Amino acid sequence: RFTWFSFLPVAILMQFTRVQNCFYVVNIIFQAIPEVSTLPPSFVMLTLILMILIGITKEGLNDLKRWRNDKIVNLITVKRL
């Protein structure tokens, strides 16, 4: 599904299809407003970065596992009828 060059941009875009990551982006926007801020925006941004890194790592490991399994399956000889 990915190539080595397209992995990072596509994986980051796919992370923002998740509701929790969009929630953190909205939360960062609200924390940037001093009148409604309860925390420094950097704390919320750190949480978002951590969630994205965990998601990208999980996605990358799953893709690597799928690639290895595909290589094994593709090496199996078949009998054509």
Coordinates of C-alpha atoms in Angstrom, one line a residue:
R1 CA 0.0 0.0 0.0
F2 CA 2.9 2.3 0.6
T3 CA 6.3 3.0 -0.9
W4 CA 9.3 4.2 1.0
F5 CA 8.7 7.7 -0.3
S6 CA 5.0 8.0 0.2
F7 CA 4.8 6.3 3.6
L8 CA 5.2 9.3 5.9
P9 CA 2.9 11.8 4.1
V10 CA 0.2 9.3 3.5
A11 CA 0.4 7.9 7.1
I12 CA 0.2 11.4 8.6
L13 CA -2.9 12.2 6.5
M14 CA -4.5 8.9 7.5
Q15 CA -4.0 9.8 11.1
F16 CA -6.2 12.8 10.8
T17 CA -9.1 10.6 9.7
R18 CA -9.3 9.4 13.3
V19 CA -11.6 11.4 15.5
Q20 CA -9.3 11.5 18.5
N21 CA -6.5 13.2 16.5
C22 CA -9.0 15.8 15.2
F23 CA -10.1 16.4 18.8
Y24 CA -6.5 17.2 19.8
V25 CA -6.1 19.6 16.9
V26 CA -9.3 21.5 18.0
N27 CA -8.1 21.4 21.6
I28 CA -4.7 22.9 20.5
I29 CA -6.6 25.7 18.8
F30 CA -8.6 26.4 22.0
Q31 CA -5.5 26.2 24.2
A32 CA -3.8 28.8 22.0
I33 CA -6.5 31.4 23.0
P34 CA -5.3 32.8 26.3
E35 CA -8.8 33.7 27.6
V36 CA -10.0 30.0 27.5
S37 CA -6.7 28.3 27.9
T38 CA -6.2 25.9 30.9
L39 CA -2.9 24.4 29.8
P40 CA 0.0 25.5 27.7
P41 CA -0.6 24.6 24.0
S42 CA 2.7 22.7 24.0
F43 CA 1.3 20.0 26.4
V44 CA -1.7 19.3 24.1
M45 CA 0.6 19.4 21.1
L46 CA 2.9 16.9 22.7
T47 CA 0.0 14.6 23.2
L48 CA -1.1 14.9 19.6
I49 CA 2.5 14.2 18.3
L50 CA 2.7 11.2 20.6
M51 CA -0.7 9.8 19.4
I52 CA 0.4 10.3 15.7
L53 CA 3.7 8.7 16.2
I54 CA 2.1 5.7 17.9
G55 CA -0.4 5.4 15.0
I56 CA 2.2 5.7 12.3
T57 CA 4.4 3.1 14.0
K58 CA 1.5 0.7 14.3
E59 CA 0.6 1.4 10.6
G60 CA 4.2 0.9 9.5
L61 CA 4.6 -2.4 11.4
N62 CA 1.3 -3.7 10.0
D63 CA 2.4 -2.8 6.5
L64 CA 5.8 -4.4 6.9
K65 CA 4.1 -7.6 8.2
R66 CA 1.7 -7.6 5.3
W67 CA 4.6 -7.1 2.8
R68 CA 6.5 -10.1 4.3
N69 CA 3.4 -12.3 4.2
D70 CA 2.9 -11.3 0.6
K71 CA 6.4 -12.3 -0.3
I72 CA 5.9 -15.7 1.3
V73 CA 2.6 -16.3 -0.5
N74 CA 4.0 -15.1 -3.8
L75 CA 6.9 -17.7 -3.6
I76 CA 4.5 -20.7 -3.3
T77 CA 4.3 -22.7 -6.4
V78 CA 0.9 -23.6 -7.7
K79 CA -0.4 -26.2 -10.0
R80 CA -2.3 -24.8 -12.9
L81 CA -5.3 -26.8 -14.1

